XYZ file of C-alpha atoms in Angstrom:
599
model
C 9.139 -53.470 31.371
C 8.134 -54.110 27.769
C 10.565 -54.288 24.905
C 10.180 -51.713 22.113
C 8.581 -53.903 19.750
C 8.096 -52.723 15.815
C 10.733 -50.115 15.781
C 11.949 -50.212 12.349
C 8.535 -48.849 11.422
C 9.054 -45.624 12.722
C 13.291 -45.366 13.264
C 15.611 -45.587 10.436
C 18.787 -45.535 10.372
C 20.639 -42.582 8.631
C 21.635 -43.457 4.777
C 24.456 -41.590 2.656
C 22.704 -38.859 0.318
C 19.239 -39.516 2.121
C 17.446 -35.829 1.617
C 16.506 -34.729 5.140
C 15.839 -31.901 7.873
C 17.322 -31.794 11.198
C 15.388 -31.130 14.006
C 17.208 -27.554 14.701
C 16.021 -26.722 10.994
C 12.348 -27.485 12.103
C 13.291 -25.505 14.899
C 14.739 -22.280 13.534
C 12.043 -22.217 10.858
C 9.425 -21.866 13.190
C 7.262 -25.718 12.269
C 6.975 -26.524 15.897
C 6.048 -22.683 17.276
C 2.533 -22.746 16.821
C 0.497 -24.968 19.428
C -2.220 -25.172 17.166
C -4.419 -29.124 17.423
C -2.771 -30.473 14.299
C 0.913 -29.321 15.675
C 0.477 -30.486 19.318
C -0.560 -34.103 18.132
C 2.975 -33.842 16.374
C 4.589 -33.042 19.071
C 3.291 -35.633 21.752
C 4.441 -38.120 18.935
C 7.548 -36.823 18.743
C 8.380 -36.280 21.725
C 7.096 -40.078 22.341
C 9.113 -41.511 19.093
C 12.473 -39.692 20.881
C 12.079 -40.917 24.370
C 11.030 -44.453 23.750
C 14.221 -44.566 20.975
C 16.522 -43.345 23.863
C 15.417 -45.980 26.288
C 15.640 -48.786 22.937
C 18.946 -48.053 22.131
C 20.602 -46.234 25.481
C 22.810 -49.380 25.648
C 23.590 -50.704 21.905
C 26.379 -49.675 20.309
C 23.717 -47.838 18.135
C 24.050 -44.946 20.344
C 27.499 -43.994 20.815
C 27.114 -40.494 21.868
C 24.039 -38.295 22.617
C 20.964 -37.881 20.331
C 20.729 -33.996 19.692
C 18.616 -31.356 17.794
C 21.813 -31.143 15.550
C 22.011 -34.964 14.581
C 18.056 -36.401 14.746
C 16.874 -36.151 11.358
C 13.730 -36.472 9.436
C 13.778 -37.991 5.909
C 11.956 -36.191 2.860
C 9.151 -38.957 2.453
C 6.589 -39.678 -0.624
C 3.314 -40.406 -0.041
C 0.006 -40.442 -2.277
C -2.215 -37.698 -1.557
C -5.207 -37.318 -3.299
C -3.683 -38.475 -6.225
C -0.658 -36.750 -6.216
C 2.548 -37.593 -4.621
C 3.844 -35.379 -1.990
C 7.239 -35.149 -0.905
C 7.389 -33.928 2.556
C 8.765 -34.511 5.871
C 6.370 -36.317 8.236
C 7.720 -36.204 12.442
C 6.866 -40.128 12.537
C 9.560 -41.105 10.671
C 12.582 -39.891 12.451
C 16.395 -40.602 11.675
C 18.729 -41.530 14.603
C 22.505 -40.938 13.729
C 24.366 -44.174 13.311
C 27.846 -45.123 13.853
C 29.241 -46.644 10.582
C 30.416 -49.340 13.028
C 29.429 -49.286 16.530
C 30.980 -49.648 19.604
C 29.755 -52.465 22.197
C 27.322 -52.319 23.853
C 27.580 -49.645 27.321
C 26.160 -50.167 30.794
C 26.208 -46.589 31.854
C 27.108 -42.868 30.351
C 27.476 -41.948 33.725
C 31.704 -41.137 33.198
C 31.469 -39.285 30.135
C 30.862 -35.750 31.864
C 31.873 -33.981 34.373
C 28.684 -31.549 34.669
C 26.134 -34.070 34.610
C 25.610 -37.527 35.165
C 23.690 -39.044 32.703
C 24.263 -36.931 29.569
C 22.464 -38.962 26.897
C 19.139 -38.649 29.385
C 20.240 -34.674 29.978
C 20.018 -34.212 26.146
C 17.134 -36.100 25.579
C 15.369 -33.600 28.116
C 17.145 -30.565 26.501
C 15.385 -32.156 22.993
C 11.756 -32.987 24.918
C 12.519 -29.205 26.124
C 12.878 -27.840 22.672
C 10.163 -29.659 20.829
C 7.591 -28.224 23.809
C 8.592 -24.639 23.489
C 9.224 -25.054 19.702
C 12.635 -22.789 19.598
C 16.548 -24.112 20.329
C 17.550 -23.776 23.849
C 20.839 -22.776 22.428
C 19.494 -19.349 21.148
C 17.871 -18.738 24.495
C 18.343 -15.532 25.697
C 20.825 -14.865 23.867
C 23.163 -18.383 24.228
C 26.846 -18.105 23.178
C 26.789 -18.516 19.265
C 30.098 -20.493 19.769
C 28.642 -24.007 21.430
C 25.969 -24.186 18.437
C 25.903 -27.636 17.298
C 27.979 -28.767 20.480
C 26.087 -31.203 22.346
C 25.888 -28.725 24.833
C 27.834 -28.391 28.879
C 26.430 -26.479 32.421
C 25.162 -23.205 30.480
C 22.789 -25.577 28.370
C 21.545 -27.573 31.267
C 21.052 -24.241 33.604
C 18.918 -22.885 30.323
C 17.276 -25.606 30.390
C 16.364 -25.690 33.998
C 15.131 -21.998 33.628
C 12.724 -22.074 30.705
C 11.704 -25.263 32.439
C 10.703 -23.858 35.266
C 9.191 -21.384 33.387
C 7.112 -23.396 31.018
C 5.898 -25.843 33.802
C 4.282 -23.046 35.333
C 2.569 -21.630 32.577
C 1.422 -23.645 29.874
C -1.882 -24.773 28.146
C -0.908 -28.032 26.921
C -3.953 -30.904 27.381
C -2.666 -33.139 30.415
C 0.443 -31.304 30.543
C 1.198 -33.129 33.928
C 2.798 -36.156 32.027
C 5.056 -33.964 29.584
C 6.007 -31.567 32.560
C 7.130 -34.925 34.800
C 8.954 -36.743 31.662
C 11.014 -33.423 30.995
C 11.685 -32.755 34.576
C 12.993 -36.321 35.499
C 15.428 -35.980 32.594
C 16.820 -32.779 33.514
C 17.064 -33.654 37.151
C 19.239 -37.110 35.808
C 21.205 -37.746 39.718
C 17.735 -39.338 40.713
C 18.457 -41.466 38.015
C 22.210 -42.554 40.223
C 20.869 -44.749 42.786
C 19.053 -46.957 40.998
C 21.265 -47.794 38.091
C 24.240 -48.066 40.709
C 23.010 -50.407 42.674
C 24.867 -53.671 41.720
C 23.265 -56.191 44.079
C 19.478 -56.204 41.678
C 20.099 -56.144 38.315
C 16.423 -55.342 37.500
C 17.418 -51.431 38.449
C 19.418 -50.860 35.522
C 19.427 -46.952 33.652
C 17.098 -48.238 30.981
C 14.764 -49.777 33.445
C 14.297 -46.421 35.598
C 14.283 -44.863 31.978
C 11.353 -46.112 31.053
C 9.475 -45.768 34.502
C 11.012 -41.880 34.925
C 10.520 -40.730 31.416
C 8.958 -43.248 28.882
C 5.973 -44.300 30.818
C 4.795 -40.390 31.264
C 5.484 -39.821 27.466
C 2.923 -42.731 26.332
C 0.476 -41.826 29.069
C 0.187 -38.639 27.365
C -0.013 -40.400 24.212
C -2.875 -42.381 25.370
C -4.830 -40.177 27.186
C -4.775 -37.862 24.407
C -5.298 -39.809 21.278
C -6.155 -43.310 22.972
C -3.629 -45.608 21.408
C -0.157 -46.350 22.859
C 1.685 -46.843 19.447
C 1.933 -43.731 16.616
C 1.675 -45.686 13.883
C -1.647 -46.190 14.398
C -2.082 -42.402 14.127
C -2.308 -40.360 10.808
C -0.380 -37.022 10.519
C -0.179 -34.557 8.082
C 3.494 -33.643 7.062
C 4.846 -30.654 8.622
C 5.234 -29.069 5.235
C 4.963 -30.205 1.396
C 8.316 -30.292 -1.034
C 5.812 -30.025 -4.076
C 4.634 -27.048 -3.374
C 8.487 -24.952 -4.005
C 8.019 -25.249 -7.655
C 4.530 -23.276 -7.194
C 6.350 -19.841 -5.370
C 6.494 -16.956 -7.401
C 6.893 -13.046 -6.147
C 4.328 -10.682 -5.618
C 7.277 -8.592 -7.614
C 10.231 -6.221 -6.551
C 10.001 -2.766 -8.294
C 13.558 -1.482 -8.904
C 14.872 0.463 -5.783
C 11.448 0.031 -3.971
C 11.512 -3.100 -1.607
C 8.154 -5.076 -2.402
C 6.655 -7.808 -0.594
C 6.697 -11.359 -2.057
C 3.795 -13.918 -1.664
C 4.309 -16.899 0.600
C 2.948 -20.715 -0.616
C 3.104 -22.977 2.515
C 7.020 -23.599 2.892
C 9.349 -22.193 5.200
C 12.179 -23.672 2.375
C 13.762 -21.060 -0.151
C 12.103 -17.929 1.383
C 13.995 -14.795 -0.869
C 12.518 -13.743 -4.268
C 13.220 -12.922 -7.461
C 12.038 -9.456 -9.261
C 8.967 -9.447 -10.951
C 6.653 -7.176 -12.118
C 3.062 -8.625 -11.621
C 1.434 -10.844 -8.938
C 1.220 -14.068 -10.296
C 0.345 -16.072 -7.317
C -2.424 -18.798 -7.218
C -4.297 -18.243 -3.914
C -3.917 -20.764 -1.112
C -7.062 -22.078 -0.143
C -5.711 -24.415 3.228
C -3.685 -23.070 5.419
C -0.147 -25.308 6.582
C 0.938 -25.699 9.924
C 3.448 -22.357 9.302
C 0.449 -20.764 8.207
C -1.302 -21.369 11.732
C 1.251 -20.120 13.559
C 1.279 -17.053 11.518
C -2.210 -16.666 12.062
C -1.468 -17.651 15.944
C 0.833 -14.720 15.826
C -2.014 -12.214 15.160
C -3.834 -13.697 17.290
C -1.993 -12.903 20.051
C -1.447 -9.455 19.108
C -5.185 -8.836 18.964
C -5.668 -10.169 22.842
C -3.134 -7.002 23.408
C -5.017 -4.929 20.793
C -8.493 -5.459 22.469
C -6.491 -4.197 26.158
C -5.016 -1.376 24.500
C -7.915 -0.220 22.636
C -10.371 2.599 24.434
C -13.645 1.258 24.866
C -16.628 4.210 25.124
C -16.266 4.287 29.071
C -12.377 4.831 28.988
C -12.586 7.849 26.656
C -12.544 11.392 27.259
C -12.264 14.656 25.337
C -8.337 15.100 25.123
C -8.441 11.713 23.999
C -11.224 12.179 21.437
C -9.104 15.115 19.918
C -6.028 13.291 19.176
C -6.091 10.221 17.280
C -3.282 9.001 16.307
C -2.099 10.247 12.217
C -0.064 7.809 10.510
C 1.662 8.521 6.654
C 1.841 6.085 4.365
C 4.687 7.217 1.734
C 3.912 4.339 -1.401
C 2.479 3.312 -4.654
C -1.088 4.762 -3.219
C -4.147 2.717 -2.100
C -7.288 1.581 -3.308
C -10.530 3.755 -3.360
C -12.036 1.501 -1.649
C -10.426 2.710 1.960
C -13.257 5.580 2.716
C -11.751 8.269 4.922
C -7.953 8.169 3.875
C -6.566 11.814 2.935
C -4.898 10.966 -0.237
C -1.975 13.075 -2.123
C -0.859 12.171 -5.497
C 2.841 13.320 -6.162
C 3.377 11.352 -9.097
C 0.608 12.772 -11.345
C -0.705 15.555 -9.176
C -4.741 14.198 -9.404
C -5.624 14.023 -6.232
C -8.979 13.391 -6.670
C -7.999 10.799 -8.401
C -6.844 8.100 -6.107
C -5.024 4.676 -7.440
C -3.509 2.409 -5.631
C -0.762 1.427 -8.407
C 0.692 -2.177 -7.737
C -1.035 -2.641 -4.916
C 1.835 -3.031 -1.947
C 0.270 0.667 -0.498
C -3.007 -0.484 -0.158
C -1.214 -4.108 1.879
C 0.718 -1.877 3.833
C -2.244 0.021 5.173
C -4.410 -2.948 5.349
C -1.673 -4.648 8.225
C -1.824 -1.071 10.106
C -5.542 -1.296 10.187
C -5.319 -4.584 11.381
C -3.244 -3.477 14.923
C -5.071 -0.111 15.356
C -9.011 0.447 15.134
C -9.143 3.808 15.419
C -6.453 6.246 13.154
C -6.295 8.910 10.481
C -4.509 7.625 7.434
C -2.771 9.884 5.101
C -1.683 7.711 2.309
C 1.125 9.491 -0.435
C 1.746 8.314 -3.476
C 5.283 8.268 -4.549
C 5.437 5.220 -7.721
C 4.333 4.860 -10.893
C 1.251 2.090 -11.702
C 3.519 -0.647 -11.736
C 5.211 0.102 -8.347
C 8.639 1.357 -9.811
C 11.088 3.507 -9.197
C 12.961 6.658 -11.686
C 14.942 9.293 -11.276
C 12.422 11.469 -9.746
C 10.979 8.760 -7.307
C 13.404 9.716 -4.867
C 12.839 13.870 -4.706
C 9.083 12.841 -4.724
C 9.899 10.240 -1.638
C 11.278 13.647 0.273
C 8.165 15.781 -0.905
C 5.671 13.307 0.331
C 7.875 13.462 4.313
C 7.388 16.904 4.156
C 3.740 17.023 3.514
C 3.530 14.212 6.029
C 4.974 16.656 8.213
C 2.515 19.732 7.383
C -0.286 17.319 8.181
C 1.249 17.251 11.377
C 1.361 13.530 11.497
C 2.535 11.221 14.422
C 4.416 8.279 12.362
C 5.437 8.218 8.833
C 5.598 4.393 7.288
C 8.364 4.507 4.709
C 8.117 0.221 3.495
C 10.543 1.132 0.627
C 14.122 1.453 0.148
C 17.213 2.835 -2.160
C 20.637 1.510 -2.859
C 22.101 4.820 -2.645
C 21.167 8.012 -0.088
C 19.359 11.140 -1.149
C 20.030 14.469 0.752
C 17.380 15.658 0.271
C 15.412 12.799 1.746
C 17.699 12.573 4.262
C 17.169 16.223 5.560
C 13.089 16.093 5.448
C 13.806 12.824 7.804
C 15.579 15.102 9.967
C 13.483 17.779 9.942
C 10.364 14.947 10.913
C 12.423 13.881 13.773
C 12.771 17.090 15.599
C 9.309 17.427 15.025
C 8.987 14.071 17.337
C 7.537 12.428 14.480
C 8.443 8.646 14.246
C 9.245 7.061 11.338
C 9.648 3.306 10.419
C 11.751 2.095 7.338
C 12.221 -1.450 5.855
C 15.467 -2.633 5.945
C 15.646 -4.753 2.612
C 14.643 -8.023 1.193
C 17.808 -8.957 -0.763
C 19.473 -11.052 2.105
C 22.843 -10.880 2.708
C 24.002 -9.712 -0.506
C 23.439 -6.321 0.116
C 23.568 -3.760 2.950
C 20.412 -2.047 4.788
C 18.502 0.015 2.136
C 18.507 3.839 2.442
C 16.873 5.526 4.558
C 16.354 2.952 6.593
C 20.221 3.022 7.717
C 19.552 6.705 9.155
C 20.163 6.822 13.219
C 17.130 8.140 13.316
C 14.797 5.885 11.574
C 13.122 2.609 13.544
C 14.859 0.504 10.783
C 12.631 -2.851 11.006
C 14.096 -6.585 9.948
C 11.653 -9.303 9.361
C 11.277 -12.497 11.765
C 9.577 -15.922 11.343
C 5.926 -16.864 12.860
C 8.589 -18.026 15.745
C 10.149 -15.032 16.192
C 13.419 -16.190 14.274
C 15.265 -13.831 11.750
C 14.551 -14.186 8.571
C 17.460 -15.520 7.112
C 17.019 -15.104 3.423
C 15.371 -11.734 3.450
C 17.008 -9.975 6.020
C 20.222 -7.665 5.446
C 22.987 -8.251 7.777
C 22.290 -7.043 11.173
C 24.261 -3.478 12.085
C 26.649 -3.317 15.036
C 25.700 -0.257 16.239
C 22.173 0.257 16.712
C 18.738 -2.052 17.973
C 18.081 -4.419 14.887
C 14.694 -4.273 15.736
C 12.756 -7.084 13.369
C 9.457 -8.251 13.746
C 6.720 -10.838 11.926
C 7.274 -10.316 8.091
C 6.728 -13.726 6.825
C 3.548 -15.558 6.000
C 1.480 -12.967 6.962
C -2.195 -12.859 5.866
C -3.493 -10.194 3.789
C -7.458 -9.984 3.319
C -9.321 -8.842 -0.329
C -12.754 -8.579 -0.213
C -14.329 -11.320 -2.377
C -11.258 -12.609 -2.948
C -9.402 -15.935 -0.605
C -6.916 -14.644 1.401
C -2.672 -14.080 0.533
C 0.197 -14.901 2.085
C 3.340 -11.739 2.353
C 6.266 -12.039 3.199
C 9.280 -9.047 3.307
C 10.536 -6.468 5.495
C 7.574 -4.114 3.991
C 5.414 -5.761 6.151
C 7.158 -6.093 8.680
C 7.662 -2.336 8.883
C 3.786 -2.175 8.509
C 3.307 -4.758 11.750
C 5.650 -2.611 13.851
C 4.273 1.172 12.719
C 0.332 -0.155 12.920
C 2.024 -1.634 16.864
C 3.488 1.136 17.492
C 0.657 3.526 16.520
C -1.639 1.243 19.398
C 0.631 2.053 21.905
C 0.864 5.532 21.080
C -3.030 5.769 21.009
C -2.744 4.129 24.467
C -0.797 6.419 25.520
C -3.022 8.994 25.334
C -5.907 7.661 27.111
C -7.011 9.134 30.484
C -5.539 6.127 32.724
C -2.278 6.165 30.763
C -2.141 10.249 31.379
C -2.798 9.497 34.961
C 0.156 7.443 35.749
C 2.368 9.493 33.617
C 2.365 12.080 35.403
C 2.836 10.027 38.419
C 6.259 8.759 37.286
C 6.932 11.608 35.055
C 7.795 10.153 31.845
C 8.819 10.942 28.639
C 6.025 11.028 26.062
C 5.925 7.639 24.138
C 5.787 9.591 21.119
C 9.508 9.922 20.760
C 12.197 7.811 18.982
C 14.072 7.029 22.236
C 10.413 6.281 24.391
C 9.703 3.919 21.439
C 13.203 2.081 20.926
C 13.041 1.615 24.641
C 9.541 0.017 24.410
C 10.559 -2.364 22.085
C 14.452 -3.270 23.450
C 11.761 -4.301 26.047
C 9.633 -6.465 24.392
C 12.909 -8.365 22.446
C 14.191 -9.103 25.581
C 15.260 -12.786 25.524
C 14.454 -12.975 21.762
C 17.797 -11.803 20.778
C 19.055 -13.847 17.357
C 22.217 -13.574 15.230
C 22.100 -9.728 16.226
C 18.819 -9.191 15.476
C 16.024 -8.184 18.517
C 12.870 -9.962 17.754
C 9.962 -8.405 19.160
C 7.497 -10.219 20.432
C 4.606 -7.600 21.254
C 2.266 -9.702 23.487
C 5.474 -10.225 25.969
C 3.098 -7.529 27.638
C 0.411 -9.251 28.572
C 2.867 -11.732 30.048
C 4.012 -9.366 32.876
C 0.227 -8.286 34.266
C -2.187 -10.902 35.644
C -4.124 -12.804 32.946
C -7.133 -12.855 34.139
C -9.468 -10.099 36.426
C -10.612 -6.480 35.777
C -10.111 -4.998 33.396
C -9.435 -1.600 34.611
C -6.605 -3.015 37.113
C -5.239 -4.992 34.366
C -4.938 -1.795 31.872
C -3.141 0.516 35.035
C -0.864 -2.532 35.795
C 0.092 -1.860 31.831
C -0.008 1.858 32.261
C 3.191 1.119 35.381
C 5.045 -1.401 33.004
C 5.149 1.160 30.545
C 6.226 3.818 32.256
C 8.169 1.858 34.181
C 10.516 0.569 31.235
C 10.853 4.546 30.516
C 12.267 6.045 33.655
């Protein structure tokens, strides 16, 4: 068995005031979601680093207690790059938490617990686990908030099991074999009993079937993937760069109206200050958040490209109902041929401006999740995107001409401090009309409640989440106790200019945009011929309304429930029908999970 040789170069032992993340930080911000090239190579050398410093130090008085996601660190490290130094956290340089004076040295952990016998090799499988699937096994499926931070008992290692099982059957990692067995053997620690009982040969101690069971695997998929069995002979990016805080500035937050800040690379320090005027530099590489943003879409569009009618799947009663979607905002640019365009602010509508801009990004994102749509864009704000005294009557104006244009979803990716009546009765008036309308809950955090009229029973009020599906903490109001917090993407999300390199969003405005443009692919799904067909097999309720909808996505936040918040993750669709196959069979086994989830 070879000794870990070199190991100060990569483990270091925690100092007093040392700047660092822990691993559930990495975690809950969503760095190890994506499964992106760059990420995965992370990972492996993570996931490498951890095991191998298990098996070093599994008998030293170095490890006194079990290495968690709550006490395995990583240091805020400067580096030279391109002649500028960086200050970011790199995963090769991990932190294991020291005893200020350790015990002696331990033979066995095998007395410590009562639900498992090995827990130091349990938890290092519950961390392997979490670094795979890139989210906390604590917040799966909606884990008891009371035993964060604990090192965890039976409900954690039965969690554990089942998204194991899970993920061993379906994943796309490159020789995922090696992973799948290191993870397994740790979770499954009585095969680790006789061995490391067995008194009469020495040579079977814990470490030794440590390293055959679980450290071995881990550097075999080290070396079959990158070719070298030690990490420092790799080079990896950090996982995000420090520098880059002082660069954030706000896209700008006009008065009442709840506006969309732009995102620069870190997941740190997410909530804005006002402002007035974009004054972001574009980013021209995108981070490792930034892929899994991007990931994020790209996942949607795989369900986009199913739900979308192709020229064979159309008919006429299709044909003569597209789907009509209102965008109440600050306008939109000329440039969007074919949008019916009222101006309540100045009254030219033949004149059509897009103000600030945030209209124009809000109907950009619905584009992006539905091809086919008539936009009717209102414009409620002054140029600069703020609010006065009349915004509000002009805000209930615009529902009702939403209304007259007999439109199917109204996008409403503003908010107010205070209700209005008589916004509050055109909502009202919308929704017996079955129209559905999405608000934005707020972007000031927890320092103020959900924004009117988003707090109305009978508006899809919409939070924002994370590339990995995690609240956003610093944007997001506090979650309501009596209704669906439904939240989706809102955070790094990519916005397109012609001629121009691409920016980064972030707020519950677009969020609300991602959900309405989802929403409105459904509902265009929903009234294609094969979806028609099966509903009047079951005999369900028309997607259309509130209830069909909230039901839908209740569905599709199923297990992705966070701090009272339901995350939706709309691809979770494509993970109930067969992957592969016909097409046609694939888009009627979507047509029965619909309408089965409404019954």
């Amino acid at each position: 068995m070879p000794e870990f040789a070199n190991s100060g170069e990569s483990w270091m032992l925690t100092a007093p005031g040392t700047r660092s993340m822990t691993l559930r930080s990495l975690l809950e911000d969503g760095y190890l979601g994506a499964n992106t090239l760059p990420v995965l190579k992370m990972k492996i050398v993570l996931m490498y680093l951890l095991g191998k410093g298990v098996w070093q130090f599994y008998d030293s008085g170095l490890m006194a207690d079990e290495w968690t996601k709550d006490n395995v660190e990583f240091m805020f490290e400067q580096r030279l790059e391109e002649g500028e130094w960086t200050i970011g956290v790199f995963l090769n340089q991990p932190l294991i938490p020291a005893p200020s004076c350790p015990s002696p040295p331990q033979q066995s952990d095998a007395k410590k617990s009562s639900y498992t016998i090995f827990p130091k090799i349990r938890q290092l499988g519950i961390m392997l686990l979490e670094v795979v699937i890139g989210r906390e096994i604590d917040n799966y499926k909606g884990a008891d908030p009371s035993t964060r931070g604990k090192p965890g008992g039976l409900k954690d290692l039965w969690e554990a099991r089942q998204l194991y099982e899970h993920w061993s059957g379906k994943n796309d990692w490159p020789n995922a074999e090696l992973v799948v067995k290191a993870i397994g053997n740790c979770l499954d620690d009585h095969q680790f009993l006789p061995k490391s009982r067995d008194k009469n040969n020495p040579d079977f101690s814990v470490r030794s079937v440590l390293y055959e069971k679980v450290v071995r695997h881990l550097e075999g998929a080290l070396t079959v993937n990158y070719a070298v069995s030690d990490p420092s002979h790799l080079s990896l990016a950090p996982l995000f760069k420090h520098r880059e805080l002082a660069k954030r500035s706000p896209r700008g937050l006009a008065h009442k109206m709840e506006r969309p800040s732009t995102w620069n690379h870190t997941a740190s320090q997410r909530h804005q200050q006002a402002s007035s005027s974009p004054t972001e530099s574009p980013v021209s590489t995108a981070s490792p958040i930034e892929s899994h943003s991007d990931t994020w879409f790209s996942e949607l569009d795989k369900l986009s490209e199913l739900l979308r009618a192709r020229p064979g799947e159309r008919d006429t009663k299709y044909d003569q109902r597209k789907v009509k979607i209102a965008v109440i905002d600050t306008g939109v640019s000329e440039e969007k041929a074919g949008v019916a365009y009222k101006d309540f602010v100045d009254g030219e509508d033949s004149k059509i401006q897009q103000g600030s801009g945030h209209g124009t990004d809000i109907v950009e994102l619905i584009d992006s999740c539905i091809e086919e749509s008539s936009l009717y864009v209102a414009r409620v704000f002054d140029g600069e995107g703020l609010a006065n005294e009349r915004t509000p009557d002009l805000v209930a104006e615009a529902i009702r001409w939403a209304q007259e244009m007999e439109v199917d979803i109204i996008v409403l990716a503003l908010g107010f401090s205070h209700a209005h009546d008589g916004i509050r009765r055109a909502i009202s008036d919308a929704v017996h009309r079955d129209i559905l309308i999405f608000s934005a809950a707020g972007n000031y955090g927890s320092t103020m409640k959900v924004a009117f009229p988003a707090r109305l029973p009978d508006v899809m009020c919409i939070f924002s989440t994370t590339p990995g599906n995690k609240p956003s903490r610093e944007i997001n109001p506090p979650a309501r106790d009596m209704d669906a917090n439904f939240a989706i993407i809102g955070e790094i999300v990519k916005i397109l200019d012609d001629g121009s390199p691409p920016r980064r969003l972030q707020g519950t405005s677009i969020a609300t945009a991602v959900a309405a443009g989802f929403a409105a692919s459904l509902l265009d799904f929903s009234r294609q011929l094969v979806y028609r067909r099966k509903q009047r097999e079951y005999g369900t309720p028309d997607l259309k309304s509130r209830e069909a909808m909230r039901a839908v996505f209740r569905e599709l936040s199923s297990g992705y429930k966070h701090e009272g918040y339901h995350c939706v993750l709309p691809w979770q669709l494509l993970n109930q029908i067969p992957k592969d196959g016909d097409r046609e069979v694939r888009r009627q086994e979507l047509c029965g999970l619909l309408n089965g989830w409404l019954r």
